[in-house]
């Protein structure tokens, strides 16, 4: 799986957009970008994933650069309940069965 | 759908005792997984299964056993519990084959185990 780099921590004011970056400069053509989050003491939660095009669902938007070497997860109106560790993972259909979460970005949403 | 259900949520074991962590999913996922997460660390894969009757070792299988007699259930057995097995255990499931790439993993809420 391609290696990913995320900032260790970020802050965001409640109601504002949270933009979480991820670098994956060694990504290959068949690898998808996935985002998960883990709220304290809970199991990881799948958020969104994409291959080349930008994606949006009820939770977030995923913006992938044209060269696919980086991406940004956008939470459009962050709430206190979005405080969590966010993980960016790159993998394809040949990836092993373990999800390698790395250290992620700890997002703190403040009132 | 309940998703992935794990029981119990908390358990304290004495050294040398045994127990089974239960995991069941109602999404008809072929693949199931067991992870452990130590404080401040990432998740490590213990065992996984690609279908009923098929199981295989992950990164840290020692001290654990699994079985997969049905699509829905994937229990994790701890024999002779040791303090090093104090951790939070997460069960997860996913579609198999090509669909595993197109969809994410669904995780349970975890079992917090302490061995004293």
JSON list of C-alpha atoms in Angstrom, two decimals:
[
{"chain": "A", "resi": 1, "resn": "UNK", "atom": "CA", "xyz": [0.00, 0.00, 0.00]},
{"chain": "A", "resi": 2, "resn": "UNK", "atom": "CA", "xyz": [1.20, 3.54, -0.70]},
{"chain": "A", "resi": 3, "resn": "UNK", "atom": "CA", "xyz": [2.46, 5.45, 2.33]},
{"chain": "A", "resi": 4, "resn": "UNK", "atom": "CA", "xyz": [0.36, 8.38, 3.54]},
{"chain": "A", "resi": 5, "resn": "UNK", "atom": "CA", "xyz": [1.38, 11.49, 5.49]},
{"chain": "A", "resi": 6, "resn": "UNK", "atom": "CA", "xyz": [-1.06, 13.46, 7.64]},
{"chain": "A", "resi": 7, "resn": "UNK", "atom": "CA", "xyz": [-0.57, 16.31, 10.11]},
{"chain": "A", "resi": 8, "resn": "UNK", "atom": "CA", "xyz": [-0.70, 14.97, 13.68]},
{"chain": "A", "resi": 9, "resn": "UNK", "atom": "CA", "xyz": [-3.34, 17.41, 14.88]},
{"chain": "A", "resi": 10, "resn": "UNK", "atom": "CA", "xyz": [-5.70, 20.17, 13.77]},
{"chain": "A", "resi": 11, "resn": "UNK", "atom": "CA", "xyz": [-8.26, 22.47, 15.36]},
{"chain": "A", "resi": 12, "resn": "UNK", "atom": "CA", "xyz": [-11.51, 23.70, 13.88]},
{"chain": "A", "resi": 13, "resn": "UNK", "atom": "CA", "xyz": [-14.23, 25.99, 15.20]},
{"chain": "A", "resi": 14, "resn": "UNK", "atom": "CA", "xyz": [-17.70, 24.51, 15.44]},
{"chain": "A", "resi": 15, "resn": "UNK", "atom": "CA", "xyz": [-19.78, 25.32, 12.36]},
{"chain": "A", "resi": 16, "resn": "UNK", "atom": "CA", "xyz": [-16.77, 25.95, 10.16]},
{"chain": "A", "resi": 17, "resn": "UNK", "atom": "CA", "xyz": [-15.43, 23.63, 7.48]},
{"chain": "A", "resi": 18, "resn": "UNK", "atom": "CA", "xyz": [-12.70, 21.23, 8.56]},
{"chain": "A", "resi": 19, "resn": "UNK", "atom": "CA", "xyz": [-10.18, 20.50, 5.80]},
{"chain": "A", "resi": 20, "resn": "UNK", "atom": "CA", "xyz": [-7.96, 17.52, 6.56]},
{"chain": "A", "resi": 21, "resn": "UNK", "atom": "CA", "xyz": [-5.04, 16.99, 4.17]},
{"chain": "A", "resi": 22, "resn": "UNK", "atom": "CA", "xyz": [-3.30, 13.76, 3.21]},
{"chain": "A", "resi": 23, "resn": "UNK", "atom": "CA", "xyz": [-0.22, 13.26, 1.07]},
{"chain": "A", "resi": 24, "resn": "UNK", "atom": "CA", "xyz": [0.17, 10.01, -0.86]},
{"chain": "A", "resi": 25, "resn": "UNK", "atom": "CA", "xyz": [2.83, 10.83, -3.44]},
{"chain": "A", "resi": 26, "resn": "UNK", "atom": "CA", "xyz": [3.62, 7.15, -4.23]},
{"chain": "A", "resi": 27, "resn": "UNK", "atom": "CA", "xyz": [0.03, 6.18, -4.99]},
{"chain": "A", "resi": 28, "resn": "UNK", "atom": "CA", "xyz": [-0.40, 3.85, -7.96]},
{"chain": "A", "resi": 29, "resn": "UNK", "atom": "CA", "xyz": [-3.12, 3.93, -10.58]},
{"chain": "A", "resi": 30, "resn": "UNK", "atom": "CA", "xyz": [-5.29, 1.22, -9.05]},
{"chain": "A", "resi": 31, "resn": "UNK", "atom": "CA", "xyz": [-5.17, 2.44, -5.47]},
{"chain": "A", "resi": 32, "resn": "UNK", "atom": "CA", "xyz": [-8.15, 4.07, -3.84]},
{"chain": "A", "resi": 33, "resn": "UNK", "atom": "CA", "xyz": [-8.00, 6.72, -1.13]},
{"chain": "A", "resi": 34, "resn": "UNK", "atom": "CA", "xyz": [-10.10, 5.87, 1.94]},
{"chain": "A", "resi": 35, "resn": "UNK", "atom": "CA", "xyz": [-10.91, 7.93, 4.98]},
{"chain": "A", "resi": 36, "resn": "UNK", "atom": "CA", "xyz": [-11.92, 6.52, 8.34]},
{"chain": "A", "resi": 37, "resn": "UNK", "atom": "CA", "xyz": [-12.31, 8.15, 11.71]},
{"chain": "A", "resi": 38, "resn": "UNK", "atom": "CA", "xyz": [-12.20, 6.88, 15.27]},
{"chain": "A", "resi": 39, "resn": "UNK", "atom": "CA", "xyz": [-14.06, 8.72, 17.95]},
{"chain": "A", "resi": 40, "resn": "UNK", "atom": "CA", "xyz": [-12.61, 8.10, 21.40]},
{"chain": "A", "resi": 41, "resn": "UNK", "atom": "CA", "xyz": [-13.20, 4.55, 22.64]},
{"chain": "A", "resi": 42, "resn": "UNK", "atom": "CA", "xyz": [-15.31, 3.60, 19.62]},
{"chain": "A", "resi": 43, "resn": "UNK", "atom": "CA", "xyz": [-14.62, 1.41, 16.60]},
{"chain": "A", "resi": 44, "resn": "UNK", "atom": "CA", "xyz": [-13.28, 3.05, 13.43]},
{"chain": "A", "resi": 45, "resn": "UNK", "atom": "CA", "xyz": [-15.96, 4.41, 11.13]},
{"chain": "A", "resi": 46, "resn": "UNK", "atom": "CA", "xyz": [-15.76, 4.45, 7.36]},
{"chain": "A", "resi": 47, "resn": "UNK", "atom": "CA", "xyz": [-16.33, 7.96, 5.95]},
{"chain": "A", "resi": 48, "resn": "UNK", "atom": "CA", "xyz": [-15.68, 8.05, 2.22]},
{"chain": "A", "resi": 49, "resn": "UNK", "atom": "CA", "xyz": [-13.35, 6.84, -0.52]},
{"chain": "A", "resi": 50, "resn": "UNK", "atom": "CA", "xyz": [-12.41, 7.75, -4.07]},
{"chain": "A", "resi": 51, "resn": "UNK", "atom": "CA", "xyz": [-10.17, 6.82, -6.98]},
{"chain": "A", "resi": 52, "resn": "UNK", "atom": "CA", "xyz": [-9.77, 9.83, -9.27]},
{"chain": "A", "resi": 53, "resn": "UNK", "atom": "CA", "xyz": [-12.88, 11.97, -9.08]},
{"chain": "A", "resi": 54, "resn": "UNK", "atom": "CA", "xyz": [-14.03, 14.07, -6.19]},
{"chain": "A", "resi": 55, "resn": "UNK", "atom": "CA", "xyz": [-16.65, 12.35, -4.06]},
{"chain": "A", "resi": 56, "resn": "UNK", "atom": "CA", "xyz": [-19.38, 13.56, -1.73]},
{"chain": "A", "resi": 57, "resn": "UNK", "atom": "CA", "xyz": [-21.70, 11.76, 0.64]},
{"chain": "A", "resi": 58, "resn": "UNK", "atom": "CA", "xyz": [-23.82, 12.68, 3.62]},
{"chain": "A", "resi": 59, "resn": "UNK", "atom": "CA", "xyz": [-20.79, 12.82, 5.90]},
{"chain": "A", "resi": 60, "resn": "UNK", "atom": "CA", "xyz": [-18.06, 14.53, 3.92]},
{"chain": "A", "resi": 61, "resn": "UNK", "atom": "CA", "xyz": [-16.45, 15.46, 0.62]},
{"chain": "A", "resi": 62, "resn": "UNK", "atom": "CA", "xyz": [-13.21, 14.08, -0.75]},
{"chain": "A", "resi": 63, "resn": "UNK", "atom": "CA", "xyz": [-11.10, 16.20, -3.05]},
{"chain": "A", "resi": 64, "resn": "UNK", "atom": "CA", "xyz": [-8.31, 14.38, -4.92]},
{"chain": "A", "resi": 65, "resn": "UNK", "atom": "CA", "xyz": [-5.72, 16.39, -6.84]},
{"chain": "A", "resi": 66, "resn": "UNK", "atom": "CA", "xyz": [-5.39, 15.77, -10.55]},
{"chain": "A", "resi": 67, "resn": "UNK", "atom": "CA", "xyz": [-2.01, 14.03, -10.10]},
{"chain": "A", "resi": 68, "resn": "UNK", "atom": "CA", "xyz": [-3.58, 11.99, -7.25]},
{"chain": "A", "resi": 69, "resn": "UNK", "atom": "CA", "xyz": [-0.60, 12.66, -5.00]},
{"chain": "A", "resi": 70, "resn": "UNK", "atom": "CA", "xyz": [-2.68, 14.31, -2.32]},
{"chain": "A", "resi": 71, "resn": "UNK", "atom": "CA", "xyz": [-6.25, 14.60, -1.13]},
{"chain": "A", "resi": 72, "resn": "UNK", "atom": "CA", "xyz": [-8.37, 16.60, 1.29]},
{"chain": "A", "resi": 73, "resn": "UNK", "atom": "CA", "xyz": [-11.25, 15.41, 3.41]},
{"chain": "A", "resi": 74, "resn": "UNK", "atom": "CA", "xyz": [-13.78, 18.18, 3.98]},
{"chain": "A", "resi": 75, "resn": "UNK", "atom": "CA", "xyz": [-16.31, 18.19, 6.80]},
{"chain": "A", "resi": 76, "resn": "UNK", "atom": "CA", "xyz": [-18.46, 21.12, 5.64]},
{"chain": "A", "resi": 77, "resn": "UNK", "atom": "CA", "xyz": [-19.96, 22.17, 8.98]},
{"chain": "A", "resi": 78, "resn": "UNK", "atom": "CA", "xyz": [-17.94, 20.62, 11.79]},
{"chain": "A", "resi": 79, "resn": "UNK", "atom": "CA", "xyz": [-19.71, 19.81, 15.05]},
{"chain": "A", "resi": 80, "resn": "UNK", "atom": "CA", "xyz": [-18.31, 18.87, 18.46]},
{"chain": "A", "resi": 81, "resn": "UNK", "atom": "CA", "xyz": [-19.19, 15.25, 17.64]},
{"chain": "A", "resi": 82, "resn": "UNK", "atom": "CA", "xyz": [-16.70, 15.34, 14.77]},
{"chain": "A", "resi": 83, "resn": "UNK", "atom": "CA", "xyz": [-13.82, 15.47, 17.26]},
{"chain": "A", "resi": 84, "resn": "UNK", "atom": "CA", "xyz": [-11.92, 12.27, 16.43]},
{"chain": "A", "resi": 85, "resn": "UNK", "atom": "CA", "xyz": [-8.77, 10.83, 14.88]},
{"chain": "A", "resi": 86, "resn": "UNK", "atom": "CA", "xyz": [-9.05, 10.79, 11.08]},
{"chain": "A", "resi": 87, "resn": "UNK", "atom": "CA", "xyz": [-7.13, 8.24, 9.05]},
{"chain": "A", "resi": 88, "resn": "UNK", "atom": "CA", "xyz": [-6.24, 8.41, 5.38]},
{"chain": "A", "resi": 89, "resn": "UNK", "atom": "CA", "xyz": [-5.54, 4.98, 3.86]},
{"chain": "A", "resi": 90, "resn": "UNK", "atom": "CA", "xyz": [-4.49, 4.06, 0.34]},
{"chain": "A", "resi": 91, "resn": "UNK", "atom": "CA", "xyz": [-5.12, 0.54, -0.95]},
{"chain": "A", "resi": 92, "resn": "UNK", "atom": "CA", "xyz": [-6.21, -1.50, -3.95]},
{"chain": "A", "resi": 93, "resn": "UNK", "atom": "CA", "xyz": [-7.81, -4.85, -4.62]},
{"chain": "A", "resi": 94, "resn": "UNK", "atom": "CA", "xyz": [-4.46, -6.61, -4.14]},
{"chain": "A", "resi": 95, "resn": "UNK", "atom": "CA", "xyz": [-3.89, -5.11, -0.74]},
{"chain": "A", "resi": 96, "resn": "UNK", "atom": "CA", "xyz": [-3.69, -7.39, 2.22]},
{"chain": "A", "resi": 97, "resn": "UNK", "atom": "CA", "xyz": [-6.47, -7.87, 4.70]},
{"chain": "A", "resi": 98, "resn": "UNK", "atom": "CA", "xyz": [-5.11, -5.53, 7.37]},
{"chain": "A", "resi": 99, "resn": "UNK", "atom": "CA", "xyz": [-6.12, -1.88, 7.27]},
{"chain": "A", "resi": 100, "resn": "UNK", "atom": "CA", "xyz": [-2.99, 0.12, 8.15]},
{"chain": "A", "resi": 101, "resn": "UNK", "atom": "CA", "xyz": [-4.34, 3.12, 9.99]},
{"chain": "A", "resi": 102, "resn": "UNK", "atom": "CA", "xyz": [-1.08, 4.86, 10.77]},
{"chain": "A", "resi": 103, "resn": "UNK", "atom": "CA", "xyz": [-1.20, 7.72, 13.27]},
{"chain": "A", "resi": 104, "resn": "UNK", "atom": "CA", "xyz": [-3.88, 9.84, 11.57]},
{"chain": "A", "resi": 105, "resn": "UNK", "atom": "CA", "xyz": [-4.86, 13.42, 12.33]},
{"chain": "A", "resi": 106, "resn": "UNK", "atom": "CA", "xyz": [-6.41, 14.24, 15.68]},
{"chain": "A", "resi": 107, "resn": "UNK", "atom": "CA", "xyz": [-9.13, 16.81, 14.94]},
{"chain": "A", "resi": 108, "resn": "UNK", "atom": "CA", "xyz": [-10.41, 18.93, 17.81]},
{"chain": "A", "resi": 109, "resn": "UNK", "atom": "CA", "xyz": [-13.61, 20.85, 17.14]},
{"chain": "A", "resi": 110, "resn": "UNK", "atom": "CA", "xyz": [-14.01, 23.71, 19.58]},
{"chain": "A", "resi": 111, "resn": "UNK", "atom": "CA", "xyz": [-17.14, 25.65, 20.57]},
{"chain": "B", "resi": 1, "resn": "UNK", "atom": "CA", "xyz": [-29.45, -3.59, 10.19]},
{"chain": "B", "resi": 2, "resn": "UNK", "atom": "CA", "xyz": [-27.49, -3.78, 13.42]},
{"chain": "B", "resi": 3, "resn": "UNK", "atom": "CA", "xyz": [-24.14, -3.90, 11.56]},
{"chain": "B", "resi": 4, "resn": "UNK", "atom": "CA", "xyz": [-21.36, -5.56, 13.56]},
{"chain": "B", "resi": 5, "resn": "UNK", "atom": "CA", "xyz": [-22.25, -6.49, 17.13]},
{"chain": "B", "resi": 6, "resn": "UNK", "atom": "CA", "xyz": [-19.63, -7.38, 19.73]},
{"chain": "B", "resi": 7, "resn": "UNK", "atom": "CA", "xyz": [-20.13, -8.80, 23.19]},
{"chain": "B", "resi": 8, "resn": "UNK", "atom": "CA", "xyz": [-19.19, -8.27, 25.94]},
{"chain": "B", "resi": 9, "resn": "UNK", "atom": "CA", "xyz": [-18.27, -4.56, 25.97]},
{"chain": "B", "resi": 10, "resn": "UNK", "atom": "CA", "xyz": [-16.01, -4.91, 29.01]},
{"chain": "B", "resi": 11, "resn": "UNK", "atom": "CA", "xyz": [-14.35, -7.84, 30.72]},
{"chain": "B", "resi": 12, "resn": "UNK", "atom": "CA", "xyz": [-11.74, -8.39, 33.41]},
{"chain": "B", "resi": 13, "resn": "UNK", "atom": "CA", "xyz": [-9.90, -11.71, 33.31]},
{"chain": "B", "resi": 14, "resn": "UNK", "atom": "CA", "xyz": [-7.41, -13.23, 35.68]},
{"chain": "B", "resi": 15, "resn": "UNK", "atom": "CA", "xyz": [-4.12, -14.54, 34.32]},
{"chain": "B", "resi": 16, "resn": "UNK", "atom": "CA", "xyz": [-4.60, -18.04, 32.92]},
{"chain": "B", "resi": 17, "resn": "UNK", "atom": "CA", "xyz": [-8.36, -17.76, 32.43]},
{"chain": "B", "resi": 18, "resn": "UNK", "atom": "CA", "xyz": [-10.00, -18.23, 29.05]},
{"chain": "B", "resi": 19, "resn": "UNK", "atom": "CA", "xyz": [-12.83, -16.45, 27.33]},
{"chain": "B", "resi": 20, "resn": "UNK", "atom": "CA", "xyz": [-14.56, -16.00, 23.99]},
{"chain": "B", "resi": 21, "resn": "UNK", "atom": "CA", "xyz": [-15.25, -12.63, 22.44]},
{"chain": "B", "resi": 22, "resn": "UNK", "atom": "CA", "xyz": [-18.37, -12.78, 20.33]},
{"chain": "B", "resi": 23, "resn": "UNK", "atom": "CA", "xyz": [-18.85, -11.03, 16.99]},
{"chain": "B", "resi": 24, "resn": "UNK", "atom": "CA", "xyz": [-21.82, -11.20, 14.65]},
{"chain": "B", "resi": 25, "resn": "UNK", "atom": "CA", "xyz": [-22.78, -9.25, 11.54]},
{"chain": "B", "resi": 26, "resn": "UNK", "atom": "CA", "xyz": [-26.05, -9.03, 9.65]},
{"chain": "B", "resi": 27, "resn": "UNK", "atom": "CA", "xyz": [-24.83, -7.48, 6.39]},
{"chain": "B", "resi": 28, "resn": "UNK", "atom": "CA", "xyz": [-24.06, -10.79, 4.65]},
{"chain": "B", "resi": 29, "resn": "UNK", "atom": "CA", "xyz": [-20.41, -9.80, 4.40]},
{"chain": "B", "resi": 30, "resn": "UNK", "atom": "CA", "xyz": [-18.07, -12.59, 3.32]},
{"chain": "B", "resi": 31, "resn": "UNK", "atom": "CA", "xyz": [-14.97, -11.25, 5.08]},
{"chain": "B", "resi": 32, "resn": "UNK", "atom": "CA", "xyz": [-14.55, -10.78, 8.81]},
{"chain": "B", "resi": 33, "resn": "UNK", "atom": "CA", "xyz": [-11.59, -9.60, 10.88]},
{"chain": "B", "resi": 34, "resn": "UNK", "atom": "CA", "xyz": [-10.34, -9.31, 14.44]},
{"chain": "B", "resi": 35, "resn": "UNK", "atom": "CA", "xyz": [-8.09, -6.41, 15.43]},
{"chain": "B", "resi": 36, "resn": "UNK", "atom": "CA", "xyz": [-6.58, -5.33, 18.72]},
{"chain": "B", "resi": 37, "resn": "UNK", "atom": "CA", "xyz": [-5.72, -1.77, 19.67]},
{"chain": "B", "resi": 38, "resn": "UNK", "atom": "CA", "xyz": [-3.33, -1.03, 22.50]},
{"chain": "B", "resi": 39, "resn": "UNK", "atom": "CA", "xyz": [-3.46, 2.43, 24.15]},
{"chain": "B", "resi": 40, "resn": "UNK", "atom": "CA", "xyz": [-2.23, 5.17, 21.82]},
{"chain": "B", "resi": 41, "resn": "UNK", "atom": "CA", "xyz": [-1.43, 2.67, 19.09]},
{"chain": "B", "resi": 42, "resn": "UNK", "atom": "CA", "xyz": [-2.88, 1.66, 15.76]},
{"chain": "B", "resi": 43, "resn": "UNK", "atom": "CA", "xyz": [-4.91, -1.45, 15.05]},
{"chain": "B", "resi": 44, "resn": "UNK", "atom": "CA", "xyz": [-3.18, -4.76, 14.54]},
{"chain": "B", "resi": 45, "resn": "UNK", "atom": "CA", "xyz": [-4.84, -7.63, 12.69]},
{"chain": "B", "resi": 46, "resn": "UNK", "atom": "CA", "xyz": [-5.13, -10.83, 14.73]},
{"chain": "B", "resi": 47, "resn": "UNK", "atom": "CA", "xyz": [-7.10, -13.17, 12.47]},
{"chain": "B", "resi": 48, "resn": "UNK", "atom": "CA", "xyz": [-9.33, -12.89, 9.46]},
{"chain": "B", "resi": 49, "resn": "UNK", "atom": "CA", "xyz": [-11.78, -15.02, 7.53]},
{"chain": "B", "resi": 50, "resn": "UNK", "atom": "CA", "xyz": [-12.78, -14.87, 3.87]},
{"chain": "B", "resi": 51, "resn": "UNK", "atom": "CA", "xyz": [-15.81, -17.09, 4.31]},
{"chain": "B", "resi": 52, "resn": "UNK", "atom": "CA", "xyz": [-17.45, -19.75, 6.44]},
{"chain": "B", "resi": 53, "resn": "UNK", "atom": "CA", "xyz": [-15.00, -22.51, 7.28]},
{"chain": "B", "resi": 54, "resn": "UNK", "atom": "CA", "xyz": [-11.94, -20.46, 6.23]},
{"chain": "B", "resi": 55, "resn": "UNK", "atom": "CA", "xyz": [-9.69, -18.58, 8.65]},
{"chain": "B", "resi": 56, "resn": "UNK", "atom": "CA", "xyz": [-6.14, -17.30, 8.53]},
{"chain": "B", "resi": 57, "resn": "UNK", "atom": "CA", "xyz": [-3.59, -15.59, 10.74]},
{"chain": "B", "resi": 58, "resn": "UNK", "atom": "CA", "xyz": [-2.96, -11.89, 10.73]},
{"chain": "B", "resi": 59, "resn": "UNK", "atom": "CA", "xyz": [-0.05, -9.98, 12.21]},
{"chain": "B", "resi": 60, "resn": "UNK", "atom": "CA", "xyz": [-0.43, -10.95, 15.88]},
{"chain": "B", "resi": 61, "resn": "UNK", "atom": "CA", "xyz": [-2.21, -14.35, 16.16]},
{"chain": "B", "resi": 62, "resn": "UNK", "atom": "CA", "xyz": [-0.31, -15.86, 19.10]},
{"chain": "B", "resi": 63, "resn": "UNK", "atom": "CA", "xyz": [-2.51, -16.61, 22.09]},
{"chain": "B", "resi": 64, "resn": "UNK", "atom": "CA", "xyz": [-5.74, -16.49, 20.09]},
{"chain": "B", "resi": 65, "resn": "UNK", "atom": "CA", "xyz": [-7.95, -18.82, 18.11]},
{"chain": "B", "resi": 66, "resn": "UNK", "atom": "CA", "xyz": [-10.93, -18.25, 15.84]},
{"chain": "B", "resi": 67, "resn": "UNK", "atom": "CA", "xyz": [-13.62, -20.20, 14.07]},
{"chain": "B", "resi": 68, "resn": "UNK", "atom": "CA", "xyz": [-16.09, -19.33, 11.34]},
{"chain": "B", "resi": 69, "resn": "UNK", "atom": "CA", "xyz": [-18.91, -21.86, 11.20]},
{"chain": "B", "resi": 70, "resn": "UNK", "atom": "CA", "xyz": [-21.45, -19.41, 9.74]},
{"chain": "B", "resi": 71, "resn": "UNK", "atom": "CA", "xyz": [-21.28, -16.29, 7.59]},
{"chain": "B", "resi": 72, "resn": "UNK", "atom": "CA", "xyz": [-22.64, -14.20, 10.46]},
{"chain": "B", "resi": 73, "resn": "UNK", "atom": "CA", "xyz": [-20.43, -15.22, 13.39]},
{"chain": "B", "resi": 74, "resn": "UNK", "atom": "CA", "xyz": [-16.70, -14.95, 14.00]},
{"chain": "B", "resi": 75, "resn": "UNK", "atom": "CA", "xyz": [-15.81, -15.60, 17.66]},
{"chain": "B", "resi": 76, "resn": "UNK", "atom": "CA", "xyz": [-12.31, -14.96, 19.04]},
{"chain": "B", "resi": 77, "resn": "UNK", "atom": "CA", "xyz": [-11.04, -17.31, 21.71]},
{"chain": "B", "resi": 78, "resn": "UNK", "atom": "CA", "xyz": [-8.39, -16.37, 24.25]},
{"chain": "B", "resi": 79, "resn": "UNK", "atom": "CA", "xyz": [-6.72, -19.31, 25.95]},
{"chain": "B", "resi": 80, "resn": "UNK", "atom": "CA", "xyz": [-4.58, -18.81, 29.06]},
{"chain": "B", "resi": 81, "resn": "UNK", "atom": "CA", "xyz": [-5.00, -15.03, 29.24]},
{"chain": "B", "resi": 82, "resn": "UNK", "atom": "CA", "xyz": [-1.85, -12.97, 29.83]},
{"chain": "B", "resi": 83, "resn": "UNK", "atom": "CA", "xyz": [-1.40, -9.30, 30.84]},
{"chain": "B", "resi": 84, "resn": "UNK", "atom": "CA", "xyz": [-0.01, -8.62, 27.35]},
{"chain": "B", "resi": 85, "resn": "UNK", "atom": "CA", "xyz": [-3.49, -9.33, 25.98]},
{"chain": "B", "resi": 86, "resn": "UNK", "atom": "CA", "xyz": [-4.93, -6.34, 27.81]},
{"chain": "B", "resi": 87, "resn": "UNK", "atom": "CA", "xyz": [-6.30, -4.31, 24.92]},
{"chain": "B", "resi": 88, "resn": "UNK", "atom": "CA", "xyz": [-9.39, -3.17, 23.07]},
{"chain": "B", "resi": 89, "resn": "UNK", "atom": "CA", "xyz": [-10.58, -5.74, 20.55]},
{"chain": "B", "resi": 90, "resn": "UNK", "atom": "CA", "xyz": [-12.48, -4.74, 17.42]},
{"chain": "B", "resi": 91, "resn": "UNK", "atom": "CA", "xyz": [-14.31, -7.02, 15.06]},
{"chain": "B", "resi": 92, "resn": "UNK", "atom": "CA", "xyz": [-14.92, -5.85, 11.49]},
{"chain": "B", "resi": 93, "resn": "UNK", "atom": "CA", "xyz": [-16.52, -7.13, 8.32]},
{"chain": "B", "resi": 94, "resn": "UNK", "atom": "CA", "xyz": [-16.47, -6.29, 4.63]},
{"chain": "B", "resi": 95, "resn": "UNK", "atom": "CA", "xyz": [-17.59, -7.50, 1.26]},
{"chain": "B", "resi": 96, "resn": "UNK", "atom": "CA", "xyz": [-15.22, -9.89, -0.48]},
{"chain": "B", "resi": 97, "resn": "UNK", "atom": "CA", "xyz": [-13.46, -9.91, -3.82]},
{"chain": "B", "resi": 98, "resn": "UNK", "atom": "CA", "xyz": [-13.65, -6.80, -5.98]},
{"chain": "B", "resi": 99, "resn": "UNK", "atom": "CA", "xyz": [-16.37, -5.36, -3.78]},
{"chain": "B", "resi": 100, "resn": "UNK", "atom": "CA", "xyz": [-13.87, -5.09, -0.89]},
{"chain": "B", "resi": 101, "resn": "UNK", "atom": "CA", "xyz": [-12.14, -2.29, -2.77]},
{"chain": "B", "resi": 102, "resn": "UNK", "atom": "CA", "xyz": [-15.32, -0.45, -3.62]},
{"chain": "B", "resi": 103, "resn": "UNK", "atom": "CA", "xyz": [-16.75, -0.51, -0.11]},
{"chain": "B", "resi": 104, "resn": "UNK", "atom": "CA", "xyz": [-15.34, 0.13, 3.32]},
{"chain": "B", "resi": 105, "resn": "UNK", "atom": "CA", "xyz": [-14.96, -2.01, 6.39]},
{"chain": "B", "resi": 106, "resn": "UNK", "atom": "CA", "xyz": [-17.63, -1.91, 9.10]},
{"chain": "B", "resi": 107, "resn": "UNK", "atom": "CA", "xyz": [-16.37, -2.11, 12.66]},
{"chain": "B", "resi": 108, "resn": "UNK", "atom": "CA", "xyz": [-18.03, -3.12, 15.88]},
{"chain": "B", "resi": 109, "resn": "UNK", "atom": "CA", "xyz": [-17.93, -0.95, 19.00]},
{"chain": "B", "resi": 110, "resn": "UNK", "atom": "CA", "xyz": [-15.19, -3.00, 20.63]},
{"chain": "B", "resi": 111, "resn": "UNK", "atom": "CA", "xyz": [-14.53, -5.15, 23.70]},
{"chain": "B", "resi": 112, "resn": "UNK", "atom": "CA", "xyz": [-12.31, -3.63, 26.37]},
{"chain": "B", "resi": 113, "resn": "UNK", "atom": "CA", "xyz": [-10.37, -6.47, 28.01]},
{"chain": "B", "resi": 114, "resn": "UNK", "atom": "CA", "xyz": [-8.17, -6.22, 31.07]},
{"chain": "B", "resi": 115, "resn": "UNK", "atom": "CA", "xyz": [-6.05, -9.17, 32.25]},
{"chain": "B", "resi": 116, "resn": "UNK", "atom": "CA", "xyz": [-4.88, -8.94, 35.85]}
]
